[in-house]
Amino acid sequence: MTLATATNEHLANVSNTLVYSSMAVYTLAFFAHIAEWIFGSRSKVARTAAALTSGPKAAAPAVTVKSAGGTAVLERPQVVTRSATGSRDVPDGPGAHGGDEQGDLYGRIAVSLTVVAWAVETAGVVARALSVQRAPWGNMYEFSVTFSTVAVTVYLAFLLARKDIRWLGLPLVTTVLLDLGLAVTVLYTASDQLVPALHSYWLYIHVSTAILCGAIFYVGAVGTLLYLFKDSYENKLATGGQPGRFATSVMERLPSSASLDKFSYRVNAAVFPLWTFTIIAGAIWAGDAWGRYWGWDPKETWAFITWVAYACYLHARATAGWKGRKAAYIALIAFACFLFNYYGVNIFVTGKHSYAGV
């Protein structure tokens, strides 16, 4: 064994250790987010939200949250109230902490732990790249680890930009743990070199943009899913229904359905041009590697299907009668197409993009 080979194997082991370490820290962040939601359920906002379902004239006491220096701390959150039955003029909820100072503290701890886990996972991705001396996304294991890293990067970037999306923390960390758990068990592939067709600068351009698009599409999909739940909840209240106490406590702390819908639309609309570029870059790379730009390979076909689905979503958002829930269903179908393009096509379908198995 040469010194270079031994060094690469050591770096691969370091990468694996860092990925497992990040999973441990993400787990701590997961429990911190759970604590935030639990303490938020005992807050004044949650008690007021429960009162909303017990009587139409329930008063909503004011709630104030002290700023504590965290990037995601909300100042003076507004208690969710409803002006009249059937009204959809609904303010945004204060967040998972519900106005409870201890809940807000756990939320900030969760964000801090997420930052630490992200830094450790990023170091694992870099160590993997050094061990193989190439871009660290040559197989499904590497793609999955990098994908989760980029997804967390997008989330932290929103927080850094002072966007109130800490409500995304719990579903994000849960998904990251599932993704990494699948990566280190089912999808794990030892460090190896790429086949000749992948030795191209387009690997850095095409695959990196695909990972970024997938991470942003994921954020939009979570927002869309929560929009559907919140819209159903608001519809039930508007028609005089009585949601359960648990649903009330959770839903009243989320942004309004209108805000969630707007957030998801803006995210998907912003990344759609980049997804278009990803497909075009892949076609150019295919022309260099295989002598043809498009051959309806399964991966190419499903990438195009995903593009069409998101184009339909954006068109539906601009079409009368298709806004709201109908457009949201199309957005979730589009993201499902993206997931199948990655997991389904790579595992169950054989094509020119099948290089290293999983």
Short mmCIF file of C-alpha atoms in Angstrom, two decimals:
data_model
loop_
_atom_site.label_atom_id
_atom_site.label_comp_id
_atom_site.label_asym_id
_atom_site.label_seq_id
_atom_site.Cartn_x
_atom_site.Cartn_y
_atom_site.Cartn_z
CA MET A 1 0.00 0.00 0.00
CA THR A 2 1.44 3.36 -1.04
CA LEU A 3 1.50 6.41 1.18
CA ALA A 4 -1.08 8.15 -1.05
CA THR A 5 -3.46 5.19 -0.80
CA ALA A 6 -3.08 5.05 2.97
CA THR A 7 -3.73 8.79 3.22
CA ASN A 8 -6.87 8.52 1.10
CA GLU A 9 -8.21 5.66 3.20
CA HIS A 10 -7.52 7.63 6.37
CA LEU A 11 -9.39 10.64 4.96
CA ALA A 12 -12.31 8.39 3.99
CA ASN A 13 -12.46 7.07 7.57
CA VAL A 14 -12.29 10.63 8.91
CA SER A 15 -15.16 11.57 6.60
CA ASN A 16 -17.29 8.67 7.87
CA THR A 17 -16.55 9.62 11.48
CA LEU A 18 -17.53 13.23 10.85
CA VAL A 19 -20.79 12.22 9.18
CA TYR A 20 -21.71 10.00 12.14
CA SER A 21 -20.73 12.80 14.52
CA SER A 22 -22.96 15.26 12.67
CA MET A 23 -25.84 12.81 13.01
CA ALA A 24 -25.32 12.78 16.78
CA VAL A 25 -25.44 16.58 16.93
CA TYR A 26 -28.46 16.72 14.60
CA THR A 27 -30.18 14.35 17.03
CA LEU A 28 -29.55 16.80 19.88
CA ALA A 29 -30.94 19.59 17.69
CA PHE A 30 -34.00 17.43 17.00
CA PHE A 31 -34.72 17.06 20.73
CA ALA A 32 -34.14 20.78 21.28
CA HIS A 33 -36.72 21.58 18.59
CA ILE A 34 -39.13 19.14 20.23
CA ALA A 35 -38.61 20.96 23.54
CA GLU A 36 -39.32 24.27 21.80
CA TRP A 37 -42.65 22.99 20.53
CA ILE A 38 -43.54 21.43 23.90
CA PHE A 39 -42.85 24.58 25.89
CA GLY A 40 -44.60 26.61 23.21
CA SER A 41 -47.71 24.51 23.74
CA ARG A 42 -47.80 25.76 27.35
CA SER A 43 -47.40 29.40 26.38
CA LYS A 44 -49.95 32.18 26.51
CA VAL A 45 -50.30 32.05 22.76
CA ALA A 46 -51.16 28.34 22.86
CA ARG A 47 -53.71 28.87 25.64
CA THR A 48 -55.24 31.73 23.70
CA ALA A 49 -55.29 29.61 20.55
CA ALA A 50 -57.14 26.88 22.44
CA ALA A 51 -59.66 29.46 23.60
CA LEU A 52 -60.35 30.41 19.99
CA THR A 53 -62.03 27.05 19.49
CA SER A 54 -64.10 27.26 22.66
CA GLY A 55 -65.86 30.53 21.98
CA PRO A 56 -66.14 33.15 19.22
CA LYS A 57 -65.47 36.08 21.57
CA ALA A 58 -62.42 34.79 23.37
CA ALA A 59 -59.99 37.60 24.11
CA ALA A 60 -56.35 37.33 23.14
CA PRO A 61 -53.85 38.67 25.68
CA ALA A 62 -50.77 40.39 24.42
CA VAL A 63 -47.55 38.43 24.34
CA THR A 64 -44.03 39.79 24.25
CA VAL A 65 -40.81 37.90 23.60
CA LYS A 66 -37.54 39.41 24.71
CA SER A 67 -34.78 39.54 22.15
CA ALA A 68 -31.83 37.38 23.16
CA GLY A 69 -29.38 37.95 20.33
CA GLY A 70 -30.18 34.82 18.29
CA THR A 71 -30.60 35.06 14.56
CA ALA A 72 -34.09 33.58 14.72
CA VAL A 73 -35.49 35.32 17.82
CA LEU A 74 -38.81 37.00 17.10
CA GLU A 75 -39.55 40.41 18.52
CA ARG A 76 -43.07 41.16 19.71
CA PRO A 77 -44.86 38.25 18.02
CA GLN A 78 -48.49 38.84 17.20
CA VAL A 79 -51.10 36.60 18.75
CA VAL A 80 -53.21 34.88 16.12
CA THR A 81 -56.80 36.13 16.21
CA ARG A 82 -59.73 36.15 13.83
CA SER A 83 -61.89 39.16 13.22
CA ALA A 84 -65.03 37.33 12.23
CA THR A 85 -66.37 33.95 11.23
CA GLY A 86 -65.49 33.25 7.61
CA SER A 87 -62.72 35.83 7.54
CA ARG A 88 -59.40 34.75 6.08
CA ASP A 89 -57.49 37.84 7.18
CA VAL A 90 -55.26 35.84 9.50
CA PRO A 91 -52.02 37.21 10.99
CA ASP A 92 -48.94 35.03 11.23
CA GLY A 93 -48.34 33.02 14.36
CA PRO A 94 -45.32 33.79 16.57
CA GLY A 95 -43.45 30.56 15.87
CA ALA A 96 -42.87 27.24 17.59
CA HIS A 97 -42.00 28.89 20.91
CA GLY A 98 -45.46 30.47 21.05
CA GLY A 99 -44.19 33.46 23.00
CA ASP A 100 -42.76 31.33 25.80
CA GLU A 101 -39.26 32.50 26.80
CA GLN A 102 -38.08 29.02 27.74
CA GLY A 103 -39.45 27.63 24.47
CA ASP A 104 -37.64 30.39 22.59
CA LEU A 105 -34.42 29.50 24.43
CA TYR A 106 -34.69 25.86 23.34
CA GLY A 107 -35.37 27.03 19.80
CA ARG A 108 -32.19 29.09 19.76
CA ILE A 109 -30.26 26.16 21.22
CA ALA A 110 -31.65 23.98 18.43
CA VAL A 111 -30.47 26.45 15.80
CA SER A 112 -27.02 26.61 17.42
CA LEU A 113 -26.77 22.81 17.47
CA THR A 114 -27.87 22.73 13.83
CA VAL A 115 -25.04 25.12 12.96
CA VAL A 116 -22.53 22.88 14.76
CA ALA A 117 -23.87 19.75 13.05
CA TRP A 118 -23.77 21.51 9.68
CA ALA A 119 -20.13 22.51 10.22
CA VAL A 120 -19.18 18.94 11.17
CA GLU A 121 -21.07 17.48 8.21
CA THR A 122 -19.48 20.00 5.85
CA ALA A 123 -16.07 18.93 7.12
CA GLY A 124 -17.09 15.33 6.39
CA VAL A 125 -18.00 16.25 2.81
CA VAL A 126 -14.66 18.04 2.36
CA ALA A 127 -12.77 15.03 3.80
CA ARG A 128 -14.60 12.74 1.38
CA ALA A 129 -13.62 15.01 -1.51
CA LEU A 130 -9.98 14.94 -0.43
CA SER A 131 -10.03 11.17 -0.08
CA VAL A 132 -11.23 10.65 -3.67
CA GLN A 133 -9.58 13.80 -5.06
CA ARG A 134 -12.68 14.85 -6.94
CA ALA A 135 -16.11 16.38 -6.39
CA PRO A 136 -17.82 14.43 -3.56
CA TRP A 137 -20.97 13.48 -5.44
CA GLY A 138 -20.06 10.54 -7.65
CA ASN A 139 -22.61 8.10 -6.17
CA MET A 140 -25.85 8.13 -4.18
CA TYR A 141 -24.10 8.06 -0.81
CA GLU A 142 -22.03 11.12 -1.59
CA PHE A 143 -24.98 12.87 -3.24
CA SER A 144 -27.21 12.22 -0.19
CA VAL A 145 -24.68 13.55 2.31
CA THR A 146 -23.99 16.61 0.19
CA PHE A 147 -27.71 17.15 -0.40
CA SER A 148 -28.49 17.23 3.32
CA THR A 149 -25.58 19.62 3.88
CA VAL A 150 -26.84 22.00 1.22
CA ALA A 151 -30.44 21.77 2.52
CA VAL A 152 -29.27 22.87 5.96
CA THR A 153 -27.17 25.60 4.31
CA VAL A 154 -30.29 26.97 2.61
CA TYR A 155 -32.18 26.94 5.93
CA LEU A 156 -29.36 28.72 7.79
CA ALA A 157 -29.04 31.25 4.96
CA PHE A 158 -32.72 32.17 5.38
CA LEU A 159 -32.20 32.61 9.13
CA LEU A 160 -29.08 34.69 8.51
CA ALA A 161 -31.16 36.89 6.20
CA ARG A 162 -33.57 37.45 9.12
CA LYS A 163 -36.34 35.40 7.56
CA ASP A 164 -38.78 34.01 10.11
CA ILE A 165 -38.62 30.33 9.14
CA ARG A 166 -37.53 28.68 12.39
CA TRP A 167 -40.75 26.66 12.10
CA LEU A 168 -38.89 24.76 9.35
CA GLY A 169 -36.24 23.56 11.81
CA LEU A 170 -37.98 20.46 13.15
CA PRO A 171 -39.07 18.97 9.79
CA LEU A 172 -35.68 19.85 8.30
CA VAL A 173 -33.61 18.18 11.03
CA THR A 174 -35.92 15.15 10.97
CA THR A 175 -35.48 14.79 7.21
CA VAL A 176 -31.72 15.26 7.44
CA LEU A 177 -31.47 12.48 10.02
CA LEU A 178 -33.52 10.15 7.82
CA ASP A 179 -31.44 11.06 4.78
CA LEU A 180 -28.13 10.49 6.55
CA GLY A 181 -29.37 7.29 8.17
CA LEU A 182 -30.30 5.95 4.73
CA ALA A 183 -26.98 7.14 3.31
CA VAL A 184 -24.73 5.43 5.87
CA THR A 185 -26.68 2.15 5.80
CA VAL A 186 -28.40 1.34 2.51
CA LEU A 187 -26.58 3.73 0.16
CA TYR A 188 -23.05 3.63 1.50
CA THR A 189 -20.35 3.20 -1.16
CA ALA A 190 -16.63 3.09 -0.46
CA SER A 191 -14.40 5.80 -1.90
CA ASP A 192 -13.55 5.14 -5.52
CA GLN A 193 -12.64 6.93 -8.72
CA LEU A 194 -15.15 7.92 -11.38
CA VAL A 195 -15.73 6.30 -14.73
CA PRO A 196 -14.13 8.20 -17.67
CA ALA A 197 -17.44 9.77 -18.76
CA LEU A 198 -17.62 11.70 -15.48
CA HIS A 199 -14.15 13.19 -15.70
CA SER A 200 -15.34 16.60 -16.80
CA TYR A 201 -15.69 20.09 -15.35
CA TRP A 202 -19.42 19.66 -16.05
CA LEU A 203 -19.52 17.37 -13.01
CA TYR A 204 -18.93 20.42 -10.85
CA ILE A 205 -21.45 22.55 -12.73
CA HIS A 206 -24.29 20.16 -13.50
CA VAL A 207 -24.40 18.05 -10.34
CA SER A 208 -23.77 20.93 -7.94
CA THR A 209 -26.70 22.90 -9.39
CA ALA A 210 -28.89 19.79 -9.25
CA ILE A 211 -28.08 19.40 -5.55
CA LEU A 212 -28.79 23.06 -4.85
CA CYS A 213 -32.08 22.92 -6.76
CA GLY A 214 -33.14 19.80 -4.86
CA ALA A 215 -32.38 21.43 -1.51
CA ILE A 216 -34.40 24.54 -2.37
CA PHE A 217 -37.24 22.47 -3.85
CA TYR A 218 -37.29 20.58 -0.54
CA VAL A 219 -37.74 23.82 1.44
CA GLY A 220 -40.57 24.80 -0.90
CA ALA A 221 -42.19 21.38 -0.53
CA VAL A 222 -42.20 21.60 3.28
CA GLY A 223 -43.75 25.05 3.07
CA THR A 224 -46.38 23.73 0.65
CA LEU A 225 -47.26 20.78 2.88
CA LEU A 226 -47.64 23.00 5.94
CA TYR A 227 -49.75 25.39 3.85
CA LEU A 228 -52.21 22.59 3.10
CA PHE A 229 -52.52 21.74 6.81
CA LYS A 230 -52.87 25.38 7.83
CA ASP A 231 -55.39 26.11 5.08
CA SER A 232 -57.55 23.17 6.18
CA TYR A 233 -57.35 24.40 9.76
CA GLU A 234 -58.34 27.95 8.82
CA ASN A 235 -61.20 26.67 6.66
CA LYS A 236 -62.49 24.60 9.57
CA LEU A 237 -62.43 27.61 11.90
CA ALA A 238 -64.03 29.84 9.26
CA THR A 239 -66.94 27.43 8.89
CA GLY A 240 -67.49 27.16 12.63
CA GLY A 241 -65.64 23.89 13.12
CA GLN A 242 -63.86 22.84 16.31
CA PRO A 243 -60.29 21.64 15.65
CA GLY A 244 -58.65 19.49 18.29
CA ARG A 245 -56.52 21.07 21.00
CA PHE A 246 -53.28 19.62 19.61
CA ALA A 247 -54.00 20.84 16.07
CA THR A 248 -54.97 24.24 17.42
CA SER A 249 -51.82 24.57 19.51
CA VAL A 250 -49.57 23.70 16.55
CA MET A 251 -51.39 25.52 13.76
CA GLU A 252 -51.83 28.79 15.63
CA ARG A 253 -48.07 29.12 16.04
CA LEU A 254 -47.34 28.70 12.31
CA PRO A 255 -47.51 31.50 9.75
CA SER A 256 -50.87 32.00 8.10
CA SER A 257 -51.78 29.85 5.11
CA ALA A 258 -51.41 32.92 2.87
CA SER A 259 -47.85 33.48 4.13
CA LEU A 260 -46.91 29.82 3.72
CA ASP A 261 -48.37 29.77 0.22
CA LYS A 262 -46.48 32.92 -0.75
CA PHE A 263 -43.23 31.60 0.75
CA SER A 264 -43.46 28.30 -1.14
CA TYR A 265 -44.30 30.01 -4.40
CA ARG A 266 -41.40 32.44 -4.16
CA VAL A 267 -38.95 29.66 -3.32
CA ASN A 268 -40.06 27.43 -6.20
CA ALA A 269 -40.26 30.31 -8.65
CA ALA A 270 -36.78 31.53 -7.72
CA VAL A 271 -35.11 28.14 -8.23
CA PHE A 272 -37.00 27.12 -11.38
CA PRO A 273 -34.62 28.99 -13.77
CA LEU A 274 -31.68 27.26 -12.09
CA TRP A 275 -33.34 23.87 -12.62
CA THR A 276 -33.77 24.80 -16.28
CA PHE A 277 -30.06 25.58 -16.45
CA THR A 278 -29.30 22.23 -14.74
CA ILE A 279 -31.10 20.33 -17.50
CA ILE A 280 -29.40 22.36 -20.22
CA ALA A 281 -25.98 21.82 -18.60
CA GLY A 282 -26.67 18.09 -18.43
CA ALA A 283 -27.55 18.04 -22.12
CA ILE A 284 -24.32 19.83 -23.02
CA TRP A 285 -22.34 17.38 -20.88
CA ALA A 286 -24.12 14.45 -22.57
CA GLY A 287 -23.08 15.85 -25.93
CA ASP A 288 -19.44 15.92 -24.82
CA ALA A 289 -19.50 12.49 -23.15
CA TRP A 290 -21.78 10.44 -25.40
CA GLY A 291 -21.95 12.38 -28.66
CA ARG A 292 -25.63 13.28 -28.31
CA TYR A 293 -27.38 16.00 -26.33
CA TRP A 294 -30.60 14.15 -25.53
CA GLY A 295 -31.42 10.47 -25.69
CA TRP A 296 -34.43 10.05 -23.37
CA ASP A 297 -32.36 8.19 -20.85
CA PRO A 298 -34.50 7.52 -17.70
CA LYS A 299 -32.64 10.18 -15.72
CA GLU A 300 -33.04 12.71 -18.52
CA THR A 301 -36.69 11.83 -18.97
CA TRP A 302 -37.57 12.27 -15.29
CA ALA A 303 -35.56 15.48 -15.05
CA PHE A 304 -37.72 16.79 -17.90
CA ILE A 305 -40.90 15.51 -16.25
CA THR A 306 -39.89 17.35 -13.07
CA TRP A 307 -39.32 20.50 -15.10
CA VAL A 308 -42.75 20.19 -16.73
CA ALA A 309 -44.42 19.60 -13.35
CA TYR A 310 -42.89 22.73 -11.82
CA ALA A 311 -43.73 24.71 -14.97
CA CYS A 312 -47.35 23.56 -14.56
CA TYR A 313 -47.27 24.68 -10.93
CA LEU A 314 -46.00 28.14 -11.83
CA HIS A 315 -48.61 28.39 -14.59
CA ALA A 316 -51.34 27.24 -12.18
CA ARG A 317 -50.36 29.96 -9.71
CA ALA A 318 -51.06 32.54 -12.43
CA THR A 319 -54.33 30.95 -13.53
CA ALA A 320 -57.67 31.87 -11.98
CA GLY A 321 -59.27 28.90 -10.26
CA TRP A 322 -55.99 27.03 -9.82
CA LYS A 323 -54.38 29.10 -7.10
CA GLY A 324 -54.22 27.78 -3.59
CA ARG A 325 -54.72 24.10 -2.87
CA LYS A 326 -54.84 22.89 -6.48
CA ALA A 327 -51.53 24.56 -7.27
CA ALA A 328 -50.08 23.21 -4.00
CA TYR A 329 -50.95 19.64 -5.02
CA ILE A 330 -49.10 20.17 -8.31
CA ALA A 331 -46.05 21.48 -6.40
CA LEU A 332 -45.97 18.35 -4.22
CA ILE A 333 -46.33 16.13 -7.30
CA ALA A 334 -43.41 18.00 -8.88
CA PHE A 335 -41.22 17.42 -5.82
CA ALA A 336 -42.26 13.75 -5.80
CA CYS A 337 -41.02 13.58 -9.41
CA PHE A 338 -37.69 15.03 -8.28
CA LEU A 339 -37.40 12.42 -5.52
CA PHE A 340 -38.26 9.57 -7.89
CA ASN A 341 -35.71 10.90 -10.37
CA TYR A 342 -33.07 10.47 -7.70
CA TYR A 343 -34.06 7.43 -5.65
CA GLY A 344 -36.40 5.54 -7.97
CA VAL A 345 -34.44 5.90 -11.20
CA ASN A 346 -31.07 5.28 -9.55
CA ILE A 347 -32.18 2.15 -7.67
CA PHE A 348 -34.78 0.51 -9.90
CA VAL A 349 -33.98 1.68 -13.44
CA THR A 350 -30.84 1.03 -15.47
CA GLY A 351 -29.55 3.70 -17.85
CA LYS A 352 -26.52 5.65 -18.94
CA HIS A 353 -26.52 7.48 -15.60
CA SER A 354 -25.99 4.21 -13.70
CA TYR A 355 -22.29 4.31 -12.86
CA ALA A 356 -21.55 3.08 -9.36
CA GLY A 357 -24.80 1.35 -8.39
CA VAL A 358 -25.83 3.10 -5.20
#
